[in-house]
Amino acid sequence: MADRGSMRQESYPQKKKKKSGFLSIFLCYIVPYLVINSCILFFVLATPKLQINDPTEHSGDDSVSVLVHVDSVLPIKKFSAKLEGEELNYTRENNNYIIPLSANGSLRISVTSINGMTNMENTQINSFDENPPVIDEDNVVLGVGYVEFVVTDSQSGVDFASIYGIDHDGNNLKPNHIDEQSGKVSFSMKSNSITVYVSDKSGNQVSGNFNLEESPYPKTKSDLEEEETSKAESDKIDTKKEDSKKEDSKKEEGKKEDSKKEERKKEESKKTNSNKQNKIRTSKE
């Protein structure tokens, strides 16, 4: 009996299930197509990424440089850096580009990979001190024999050793007191005016002129010369004004004379015409 059952099983083998035709096409054709084209599309559209770091100041030579990191799947074909349209030099260290700078302005970074995709970014550079110090006009104390003022510089800082003044007589003066923490500077004045000059650590300079309207000191030679010069100029101006007034009055008188002459001529012509008419009437009669 057992042999018969085994024989029956052998005589009726199990049928194998056929795979679906759509599944075979999907696995063998569609999936590889999608994978290959996705990879091609990825490499065709792959764009390099830029990371522009803040400018770094070097204490040794007071120079400034910017480090740009480039992250790209494909090799880089071209890299350029321009400051206000001017091409800049750079050094490359693996994926980092170091760009030395010498001025403020708009920095444009452009990078292109071998597939032709380009990324461009702009950043503003304001690391260089191009503005002079500021003399606070609201905190100026101008007294008899001295002047005090406050000077500040928010970038490179005030170079207090460079401060000097020139008085009305041309003497070069140094401040008699400097408080670097508060920025207060004071000068002694031996004349009625002084011009001070203040520079910052980047070499930018500002000047300020301080005058006493009524000086407690006797007038110097330069004061007298200036007064004589100003008086002579004012006299010249007054003389010119008087001359112009005289010329204007002469012109007015001339115009009046001309108008009188015209009126006389008109009256004479009227008389002449009336005499002619009378003669004509008389002859007719």
PDB file of C-alpha atoms in Angstrom:
ATOM      1  CA  MET A   1       0.000   0.000   0.000  1.00  0.00           C
ATOM      2  CA  ALA A   2       2.790   2.373   0.915  1.00  0.00           C
ATOM      3  CA  ASP A   3       4.488   1.642  -2.392  1.00  0.00           C
ATOM      4  CA  ARG A   4       1.304   2.434  -4.296  1.00  0.00           C
ATOM      5  CA  GLY A   5       0.951   5.806  -2.517  1.00  0.00           C
ATOM      6  CA  SER A   6       4.485   6.748  -3.335  1.00  0.00           C
ATOM      7  CA  MET A   7       4.000   5.721  -6.899  1.00  0.00           C
ATOM      8  CA  ARG A   8       0.921   7.901  -7.184  1.00  0.00           C
ATOM      9  CA  GLN A   9       2.847  10.883  -5.797  1.00  0.00           C
ATOM     10  CA  GLU A  10       5.606  10.298  -8.314  1.00  0.00           C
ATOM     11  CA  SER A  11       3.177   9.960 -11.172  1.00  0.00           C
ATOM     12  CA  TYR A  12       1.555  13.307 -10.306  1.00  0.00           C
ATOM     13  CA  PRO A  13       4.420  15.855  -9.782  1.00  0.00           C
ATOM     14  CA  GLN A  14       3.551  19.345  -8.388  1.00  0.00           C
ATOM     15  CA  LYS A  15       3.241  22.151 -10.965  1.00  0.00           C
ATOM     16  CA  LYS A  16       5.684  25.141 -10.607  1.00  0.00           C
ATOM     17  CA  LYS A  17       4.125  28.609 -10.277  1.00  0.00           C
ATOM     18  CA  LYS A  18       4.949  30.966 -13.155  1.00  0.00           C
ATOM     19  CA  LYS A  19       6.320  34.460 -12.290  1.00  0.00           C
ATOM     20  CA  SER A  20       4.281  37.471 -13.319  1.00  0.00           C
ATOM     21  CA  GLY A  21       5.429  39.103 -16.564  1.00  0.00           C
ATOM     22  CA  PHE A  22       4.963  42.659 -15.214  1.00  0.00           C
ATOM     23  CA  LEU A  23       7.091  41.867 -12.148  1.00  0.00           C
ATOM     24  CA  SER A  24       9.883  40.539 -14.307  1.00  0.00           C
ATOM     25  CA  ILE A  25       9.804  43.646 -16.521  1.00  0.00           C
ATOM     26  CA  PHE A  26       9.705  45.952 -13.470  1.00  0.00           C
ATOM     27  CA  LEU A  27      12.670  44.254 -11.772  1.00  0.00           C
ATOM     28  CA  CYS A  28      14.776  43.688 -14.839  1.00  0.00           C
ATOM     29  CA  TYR A  29      14.167  46.873 -16.805  1.00  0.00           C
ATOM     30  CA  ILE A  30      12.287  49.635 -14.995  1.00  0.00           C
ATOM     31  CA  VAL A  31      14.223  49.562 -11.702  1.00  0.00           C
ATOM     32  CA  PRO A  32      17.699  49.584 -13.333  1.00  0.00           C
ATOM     33  CA  TYR A  33      16.512  52.356 -15.689  1.00  0.00           C
ATOM     34  CA  LEU A  34      15.354  54.517 -12.798  1.00  0.00           C
ATOM     35  CA  VAL A  35      18.500  53.895 -10.778  1.00  0.00           C
ATOM     36  CA  ILE A  36      20.862  54.658 -13.652  1.00  0.00           C
ATOM     37  CA  ASN A  37      19.009  57.806 -14.718  1.00  0.00           C
ATOM     38  CA  SER A  38      18.770  59.027 -11.124  1.00  0.00           C
ATOM     39  CA  CYS A  39      22.521  58.686 -10.767  1.00  0.00           C
ATOM     40  CA  ILE A  40      23.071  60.499 -14.058  1.00  0.00           C
ATOM     41  CA  LEU A  41      20.673  63.264 -13.040  1.00  0.00           C
ATOM     42  CA  PHE A  42      22.341  63.595  -9.644  1.00  0.00           C
ATOM     43  CA  PHE A  43      25.799  64.042 -11.149  1.00  0.00           C
ATOM     44  CA  VAL A  44      24.512  66.377 -13.867  1.00  0.00           C
ATOM     45  CA  LEU A  45      22.736  68.673 -11.392  1.00  0.00           C
ATOM     46  CA  ALA A  46      25.235  68.408  -8.527  1.00  0.00           C
ATOM     47  CA  THR A  47      26.077  71.978  -7.451  1.00  0.00           C
ATOM     48  CA  PRO A  48      29.042  72.852  -5.227  1.00  0.00           C
ATOM     49  CA  LYS A  49      28.261  74.418  -1.847  1.00  0.00           C
ATOM     50  CA  LEU A  50      30.070  77.451  -0.435  1.00  0.00           C
ATOM     51  CA  GLN A  51      30.778  78.404   3.159  1.00  0.00           C
ATOM     52  CA  ILE A  52      32.341  81.863   3.567  1.00  0.00           C
ATOM     53  CA  ASN A  53      33.856  82.392   7.002  1.00  0.00           C
ATOM     54  CA  ASP A  54      34.263  85.735   8.739  1.00  0.00           C
ATOM     55  CA  PRO A  55      37.438  87.697   7.925  1.00  0.00           C
ATOM     56  CA  THR A  56      40.416  86.803  10.077  1.00  0.00           C
ATOM     57  CA  GLU A  57      42.948  89.403  11.195  1.00  0.00           C
ATOM     58  CA  HIS A  58      46.594  88.371  11.479  1.00  0.00           C
ATOM     59  CA  SER A  59      48.361  90.073  14.362  1.00  0.00           C
ATOM     60  CA  GLY A  60      51.802  89.715  12.821  1.00  0.00           C
ATOM     61  CA  ASP A  61      51.318  92.002   9.823  1.00  0.00           C
ATOM     62  CA  ASP A  62      47.813  93.409  10.464  1.00  0.00           C
ATOM     63  CA  SER A  63      46.559  91.727   7.293  1.00  0.00           C
ATOM     64  CA  VAL A  64      43.073  90.274   6.762  1.00  0.00           C
ATOM     65  CA  SER A  65      42.078  87.091   4.953  1.00  0.00           C
ATOM     66  CA  VAL A  66      38.864  85.168   4.282  1.00  0.00           C
ATOM     67  CA  LEU A  67      38.616  81.375   4.287  1.00  0.00           C
ATOM     68  CA  VAL A  68      36.092  79.827   1.874  1.00  0.00           C
ATOM     69  CA  HIS A  69      35.192  76.140   2.237  1.00  0.00           C
ATOM     70  CA  VAL A  70      33.872  74.366  -0.884  1.00  0.00           C
ATOM     71  CA  ASP A  71      31.860  71.156  -0.544  1.00  0.00           C
ATOM     72  CA  SER A  72      31.411  69.381  -3.877  1.00  0.00           C
ATOM     73  CA  VAL A  73      30.764  65.814  -5.034  1.00  0.00           C
ATOM     74  CA  LEU A  74      32.549  66.439  -8.313  1.00  0.00           C
ATOM     75  CA  PRO A  75      35.971  68.029  -8.822  1.00  0.00           C
ATOM     76  CA  ILE A  76      36.129  71.832  -9.050  1.00  0.00           C
ATOM     77  CA  LYS A  77      36.767  73.259 -12.492  1.00  0.00           C
ATOM     78  CA  LYS A  78      37.006  76.988 -11.669  1.00  0.00           C
ATOM     79  CA  PHE A  79      37.170  79.204  -8.582  1.00  0.00           C
ATOM     80  CA  SER A  80      37.205  82.994  -8.566  1.00  0.00           C
ATOM     81  CA  ALA A  81      37.074  85.760  -5.960  1.00  0.00           C
ATOM     82  CA  LYS A  82      36.394  89.416  -6.825  1.00  0.00           C
ATOM     83  CA  LEU A  83      36.339  92.470  -4.576  1.00  0.00           C
ATOM     84  CA  GLU A  84      34.345  95.317  -6.152  1.00  0.00           C
ATOM     85  CA  GLY A  85      34.891  93.668  -9.557  1.00  0.00           C
ATOM     86  CA  GLU A  86      38.662  93.294  -9.133  1.00  0.00           C
ATOM     87  CA  GLU A  87      40.081  89.771  -9.337  1.00  0.00           C
ATOM     88  CA  LEU A  88      41.838  88.564  -6.166  1.00  0.00           C
ATOM     89  CA  ASN A  89      44.587  86.014  -5.674  1.00  0.00           C
ATOM     90  CA  TYR A  90      44.051  83.004  -3.431  1.00  0.00           C
ATOM     91  CA  THR A  91      45.751  79.881  -2.114  1.00  0.00           C
ATOM     92  CA  ARG A  92      44.119  76.440  -2.000  1.00  0.00           C
ATOM     93  CA  GLU A  93      44.417  73.896   0.788  1.00  0.00           C
ATOM     94  CA  ASN A  94      42.318  70.822  -0.089  1.00  0.00           C
ATOM     95  CA  ASN A  95      38.721  72.112  -0.084  1.00  0.00           C
ATOM     96  CA  ASN A  96      39.616  75.446   1.528  1.00  0.00           C
ATOM     97  CA  TYR A  97      40.470  78.636  -0.350  1.00  0.00           C
ATOM     98  CA  ILE A  98      42.290  81.418   1.519  1.00  0.00           C
ATOM     99  CA  ILE A  99      41.818  84.918   0.060  1.00  0.00           C
ATOM    100  CA  PRO A 100      43.975  87.831   1.318  1.00  0.00           C
ATOM    101  CA  LEU A 101      42.188  91.207   1.460  1.00  0.00           C
ATOM    102  CA  SER A 102      43.440  94.791   1.494  1.00  0.00           C
ATOM    103  CA  ALA A 103      40.260  96.921   1.455  1.00  0.00           C
ATOM    104  CA  ASN A 104      36.568  96.988   2.281  1.00  0.00           C
ATOM    105  CA  GLY A 105      33.887  96.254  -0.281  1.00  0.00           C
ATOM    106  CA  SER A 106      31.593  93.638  -1.776  1.00  0.00           C
ATOM    107  CA  LEU A 107      33.308  90.235  -2.106  1.00  0.00           C
ATOM    108  CA  ARG A 108      31.880  87.866  -4.735  1.00  0.00           C
ATOM    109  CA  ILE A 109      32.845  84.170  -4.651  1.00  0.00           C
ATOM    110  CA  SER A 110      32.117  81.974  -7.685  1.00  0.00           C
ATOM    111  CA  VAL A 111      32.851  78.233  -7.998  1.00  0.00           C
ATOM    112  CA  THR A 112      32.147  75.882 -10.941  1.00  0.00           C
ATOM    113  CA  SER A 113      32.386  72.068 -10.959  1.00  0.00           C
ATOM    114  CA  ILE A 114      33.288  69.895 -13.966  1.00  0.00           C
ATOM    115  CA  ASN A 115      29.598  69.383 -14.821  1.00  0.00           C
ATOM    116  CA  GLY A 116      29.248  73.134 -15.454  1.00  0.00           C
ATOM    117  CA  MET A 117      27.079  73.871 -12.413  1.00  0.00           C
ATOM    118  CA  THR A 118      28.035  77.163 -10.731  1.00  0.00           C
ATOM    119  CA  ASN A 119      27.374  78.553  -7.275  1.00  0.00           C
ATOM    120  CA  MET A 120      27.884  82.234  -6.463  1.00  0.00           C
ATOM    121  CA  GLU A 121      27.671  84.100  -3.157  1.00  0.00           C
ATOM    122  CA  ASN A 122      28.308  87.698  -2.057  1.00  0.00           C
ATOM    123  CA  THR A 123      29.470  89.032   1.281  1.00  0.00           C
ATOM    124  CA  GLN A 124      30.316  92.509   2.556  1.00  0.00           C
ATOM    125  CA  ILE A 125      33.802  93.185   3.949  1.00  0.00           C
ATOM    126  CA  ASN A 126      34.014  95.908   6.614  1.00  0.00           C
ATOM    127  CA  SER A 127      37.169  94.858   8.422  1.00  0.00           C
ATOM    128  CA  PHE A 128      39.332  97.834   7.473  1.00  0.00           C
ATOM    129  CA  ASP A 129      39.206 101.142   9.315  1.00  0.00           C
ATOM    130  CA  GLU A 130      38.632 103.860   6.721  1.00  0.00           C
ATOM    131  CA  ASN A 131      36.957 106.418   9.004  1.00  0.00           C
ATOM    132  CA  PRO A 132      38.873 109.000  11.080  1.00  0.00           C
ATOM    133  CA  PRO A 133      38.365 109.461  14.821  1.00  0.00           C
ATOM    134  CA  VAL A 134      35.415 111.521  16.032  1.00  0.00           C
ATOM    135  CA  ILE A 135      35.780 114.634  18.193  1.00  0.00           C
ATOM    136  CA  ASP A 136      32.668 114.990  20.327  1.00  0.00           C
ATOM    137  CA  GLU A 137      31.577 118.600  19.755  1.00  0.00           C
ATOM    138  CA  ASP A 138      29.040 118.387  22.574  1.00  0.00           C
ATOM    139  CA  ASN A 139      31.762 117.673  25.154  1.00  0.00           C
ATOM    140  CA  VAL A 140      34.175 120.495  24.313  1.00  0.00           C
ATOM    141  CA  VAL A 141      35.211 122.734  27.214  1.00  0.00           C
ATOM    142  CA  LEU A 142      36.848 125.969  26.013  1.00  0.00           C
ATOM    143  CA  GLY A 143      38.111 128.147  28.827  1.00  0.00           C
ATOM    144  CA  VAL A 144      40.706 130.782  29.589  1.00  0.00           C
ATOM    145  CA  GLY A 145      44.033 129.245  28.719  1.00  0.00           C
ATOM    146  CA  TYR A 146      42.888 125.695  27.970  1.00  0.00           C
ATOM    147  CA  VAL A 147      40.636 123.471  25.867  1.00  0.00           C
ATOM    148  CA  GLU A 148      39.293 119.994  26.665  1.00  0.00           C
ATOM    149  CA  PHE A 149      37.583 117.594  24.281  1.00  0.00           C
ATOM    150  CA  VAL A 150      36.685 113.888  23.959  1.00  0.00           C
ATOM    151  CA  VAL A 151      37.832 111.814  20.980  1.00  0.00           C
ATOM    152  CA  THR A 152      36.696 108.273  20.076  1.00  0.00           C
ATOM    153  CA  ASP A 153      37.313 105.680  17.381  1.00  0.00           C
ATOM    154  CA  SER A 154      35.196 102.521  17.284  1.00  0.00           C
ATOM    155  CA  GLN A 155      37.363 100.550  14.846  1.00  0.00           C
ATOM    156  CA  SER A 156      41.148 100.572  15.091  1.00  0.00           C
ATOM    157  CA  GLY A 157      41.233 102.909  18.102  1.00  0.00           C
ATOM    158  CA  VAL A 158      42.709 106.356  18.739  1.00  0.00           C
ATOM    159  CA  ASP A 159      46.463 106.745  18.422  1.00  0.00           C
ATOM    160  CA  PHE A 160      46.872 109.053  21.416  1.00  0.00           C
ATOM    161  CA  ALA A 161      50.623 109.431  20.805  1.00  0.00           C
ATOM    162  CA  SER A 162      49.903 111.125  17.461  1.00  0.00           C
ATOM    163  CA  ILE A 163      47.779 113.958  18.893  1.00  0.00           C
ATOM    164  CA  TYR A 164      49.207 117.449  18.469  1.00  0.00           C
ATOM    165  CA  GLY A 165      48.016 121.009  18.008  1.00  0.00           C
ATOM    166  CA  ILE A 166      49.054 124.190  16.182  1.00  0.00           C
ATOM    167  CA  ASP A 167      48.130 127.524  17.718  1.00  0.00           C
ATOM    168  CA  HIS A 168      47.418 130.836  16.010  1.00  0.00           C
ATOM    169  CA  ASP A 169      51.125 131.736  15.960  1.00  0.00           C
ATOM    170  CA  GLY A 170      52.138 128.461  14.268  1.00  0.00           C
ATOM    171  CA  ASN A 171      53.569 126.815  17.387  1.00  0.00           C
ATOM    172  CA  ASN A 172      53.420 123.021  17.517  1.00  0.00           C
ATOM    173  CA  LEU A 173      51.892 121.920  20.818  1.00  0.00           C
ATOM    174  CA  LYS A 174      51.469 118.604  22.612  1.00  0.00           C
ATOM    175  CA  PRO A 175      48.514 117.874  24.921  1.00  0.00           C
ATOM    176  CA  ASN A 176      49.227 118.427  28.600  1.00  0.00           C
ATOM    177  CA  HIS A 177      46.834 115.660  29.688  1.00  0.00           C
ATOM    178  CA  ILE A 178      45.395 112.504  28.057  1.00  0.00           C
ATOM    179  CA  ASP A 179      42.959 110.022  29.601  1.00  0.00           C
ATOM    180  CA  GLU A 180      42.960 107.026  27.253  1.00  0.00           C
ATOM    181  CA  GLN A 181      40.073 105.281  29.013  1.00  0.00           C
ATOM    182  CA  SER A 182      37.617 108.143  28.622  1.00  0.00           C
ATOM    183  CA  GLY A 183      39.264 109.663  25.532  1.00  0.00           C
ATOM    184  CA  LYS A 184      39.539 113.091  27.154  1.00  0.00           C
ATOM    185  CA  VAL A 185      42.359 115.312  25.862  1.00  0.00           C
ATOM    186  CA  SER A 186      43.337 118.774  27.107  1.00  0.00           C
ATOM    187  CA  PHE A 187      45.614 121.460  25.639  1.00  0.00           C
ATOM    188  CA  SER A 188      47.007 124.656  27.091  1.00  0.00           C
ATOM    189  CA  MET A 189      46.280 127.721  24.951  1.00  0.00           C
ATOM    190  CA  LYS A 190      48.596 130.728  24.821  1.00  0.00           C
ATOM    191  CA  SER A 191      46.614 132.377  22.021  1.00  0.00           C
ATOM    192  CA  ASN A 192      42.953 132.750  21.200  1.00  0.00           C
ATOM    193  CA  SER A 193      42.766 129.748  18.837  1.00  0.00           C
ATOM    194  CA  ILE A 194      44.243 126.280  18.310  1.00  0.00           C
ATOM    195  CA  THR A 195      43.836 123.542  15.693  1.00  0.00           C
ATOM    196  CA  VAL A 196      44.245 119.988  16.965  1.00  0.00           C
ATOM    197  CA  TYR A 197      45.014 116.890  14.867  1.00  0.00           C
ATOM    198  CA  VAL A 198      44.047 113.360  15.960  1.00  0.00           C
ATOM    199  CA  SER A 199      44.849 110.104  14.121  1.00  0.00           C
ATOM    200  CA  ASP A 200      43.718 106.533  14.644  1.00  0.00           C
ATOM    201  CA  LYS A 201      45.883 103.408  14.497  1.00  0.00           C
ATOM    202  CA  SER A 202      45.077 102.985  10.789  1.00  0.00           C
ATOM    203  CA  GLY A 203      46.417 106.439   9.908  1.00  0.00           C
ATOM    204  CA  ASN A 204      43.081 108.219   9.389  1.00  0.00           C
ATOM    205  CA  GLN A 205      43.252 111.795  10.691  1.00  0.00           C
ATOM    206  CA  VAL A 206      40.723 114.383  11.842  1.00  0.00           C
ATOM    207  CA  SER A 207      41.266 118.028  12.768  1.00  0.00           C
ATOM    208  CA  GLY A 208      39.330 120.398  14.993  1.00  0.00           C
ATOM    209  CA  ASN A 209      39.603 124.169  15.371  1.00  0.00           C
ATOM    210  CA  PHE A 210      38.803 125.891  18.674  1.00  0.00           C
ATOM    211  CA  ASN A 211      38.533 129.676  19.019  1.00  0.00           C
ATOM    212  CA  LEU A 212      37.999 132.067  21.904  1.00  0.00           C
ATOM    213  CA  GLU A 213      35.889 135.018  20.755  1.00  0.00           C
ATOM    214  CA  GLU A 214      37.446 137.304  23.388  1.00  0.00           C
ATOM    215  CA  SER A 215      41.001 136.319  24.210  1.00  0.00           C
ATOM    216  CA  PRO A 216      42.378 137.210  27.686  1.00  0.00           C
ATOM    217  CA  TYR A 217      45.866 137.433  26.206  1.00  0.00           C
ATOM    218  CA  PRO A 218      47.455 140.473  24.531  1.00  0.00           C
ATOM    219  CA  LYS A 219      47.263 140.453  20.789  1.00  0.00           C
ATOM    220  CA  THR A 220      50.145 138.732  19.041  1.00  0.00           C
ATOM    221  CA  LYS A 221      51.824 139.759  15.835  1.00  0.00           C
ATOM    222  CA  SER A 222      49.752 137.306  13.811  1.00  0.00           C
ATOM    223  CA  ASP A 223      46.562 138.640  15.414  1.00  0.00           C
ATOM    224  CA  LEU A 224      47.491 142.194  14.427  1.00  0.00           C
ATOM    225  CA  GLU A 225      48.402 141.126  10.903  1.00  0.00           C
ATOM    226  CA  GLU A 226      45.107 139.278  10.559  1.00  0.00           C
ATOM    227  CA  GLU A 227      43.173 142.302  11.810  1.00  0.00           C
ATOM    228  CA  GLU A 228      44.997 144.602   9.367  1.00  0.00           C
ATOM    229  CA  THR A 229      44.331 142.212   6.514  1.00  0.00           C
ATOM    230  CA  SER A 230      40.645 141.868   7.346  1.00  0.00           C
ATOM    231  CA  LYS A 231      40.350 145.651   7.766  1.00  0.00           C
ATOM    232  CA  ALA A 232      42.008 146.279   4.411  1.00  0.00           C
ATOM    233  CA  GLU A 233      39.683 143.786   2.757  1.00  0.00           C
ATOM    234  CA  SER A 234      36.624 145.386   4.355  1.00  0.00           C
ATOM    235  CA  ASP A 235      37.852 148.839   3.214  1.00  0.00           C
ATOM    236  CA  LYS A 236      38.223 147.526  -0.328  1.00  0.00           C
ATOM    237  CA  ILE A 237      34.719 146.114  -0.203  1.00  0.00           C
ATOM    238  CA  ASP A 238      33.337 149.419   1.103  1.00  0.00           C
ATOM    239  CA  THR A 239      35.184 151.359  -1.612  1.00  0.00           C
ATOM    240  CA  LYS A 240      33.791 149.054  -4.287  1.00  0.00           C
ATOM    241  CA  LYS A 241      30.297 149.517  -2.907  1.00  0.00           C
ATOM    242  CA  GLU A 242      30.656 153.330  -2.939  1.00  0.00           C
ATOM    243  CA  ASP A 243      32.015 153.282  -6.476  1.00  0.00           C
ATOM    244  CA  SER A 244      29.155 151.071  -7.625  1.00  0.00           C
ATOM    245  CA  LYS A 245      26.664 153.426  -5.949  1.00  0.00           C
ATOM    246  CA  LYS A 246      28.223 156.431  -7.726  1.00  0.00           C
ATOM    247  CA  GLU A 247      28.107 154.640 -11.037  1.00  0.00           C
ATOM    248  CA  ASP A 248      24.483 153.715 -10.480  1.00  0.00           C
ATOM    249  CA  SER A 249      23.575 157.333  -9.598  1.00  0.00           C
ATOM    250  CA  LYS A 250      25.383 158.575 -12.716  1.00  0.00           C
ATOM    251  CA  LYS A 251      23.469 156.089 -14.817  1.00  0.00           C
ATOM    252  CA  GLU A 252      20.205 157.230 -13.284  1.00  0.00           C
ATOM    253  CA  GLU A 253      21.031 160.882 -13.932  1.00  0.00           C
ATOM    254  CA  GLY A 254      21.974 160.067 -17.507  1.00  0.00           C
ATOM    255  CA  LYS A 255      18.677 158.242 -17.991  1.00  0.00           C
ATOM    256  CA  LYS A 256      16.790 161.240 -16.598  1.00  0.00           C
ATOM    257  CA  GLU A 257      18.656 163.621 -18.946  1.00  0.00           C
ATOM    258  CA  ASP A 258      17.917 161.364 -21.892  1.00  0.00           C
ATOM    259  CA  SER A 259      14.232 161.236 -20.990  1.00  0.00           C
ATOM    260  CA  LYS A 260      14.130 165.041 -20.690  1.00  0.00           C
ATOM    261  CA  LYS A 261      15.767 165.397 -24.081  1.00  0.00           C
ATOM    262  CA  GLU A 262      13.218 163.051 -25.588  1.00  0.00           C
ATOM    263  CA  GLU A 263      10.374 165.060 -24.086  1.00  0.00           C
ATOM    264  CA  ARG A 264      11.857 168.291 -25.474  1.00  0.00           C
ATOM    265  CA  LYS A 265      12.150 166.764 -28.913  1.00  0.00           C
ATOM    266  CA  LYS A 266       8.558 165.602 -28.763  1.00  0.00           C
ATOM    267  CA  GLU A 267       7.363 169.088 -27.741  1.00  0.00           C
ATOM    268  CA  GLU A 268       9.397 170.734 -30.507  1.00  0.00           C
ATOM    269  CA  SER A 269       8.027 168.306 -33.069  1.00  0.00           C
ATOM    270  CA  LYS A 270       4.471 169.016 -31.874  1.00  0.00           C
ATOM    271  CA  LYS A 271       5.056 172.784 -32.203  1.00  0.00           C
ATOM    272  CA  THR A 272       6.520 172.329 -35.669  1.00  0.00           C
ATOM    273  CA  ASN A 273       3.544 170.251 -36.799  1.00  0.00           C
ATOM    274  CA  SER A 274       1.057 172.775 -35.396  1.00  0.00           C
ATOM    275  CA  ASN A 275       2.842 175.675 -37.184  1.00  0.00           C
ATOM    276  CA  LYS A 276       2.748 173.757 -40.442  1.00  0.00           C
ATOM    277  CA  GLN A 277      -0.963 173.142 -40.065  1.00  0.00           C
ATOM    278  CA  ASN A 278      -1.603 176.832 -39.358  1.00  0.00           C
ATOM    279  CA  LYS A 279       0.332 177.857 -42.464  1.00  0.00           C
ATOM    280  CA  ILE A 280      -1.662 175.425 -44.574  1.00  0.00           C
ATOM    281  CA  ARG A 281      -4.942 176.824 -43.291  1.00  0.00           C
ATOM    282  CA  THR A 282      -3.819 180.399 -43.912  1.00  0.00           C
ATOM    283  CA  SER A 283      -2.806 179.660 -47.483  1.00  0.00           C
ATOM    284  CA  LYS A 284      -6.180 178.019 -48.146  1.00  0.00           C
ATOM    285  CA  GLU A 285      -8.050 181.051 -46.915  1.00  0.00           C
TER     286      GLU A 285
END
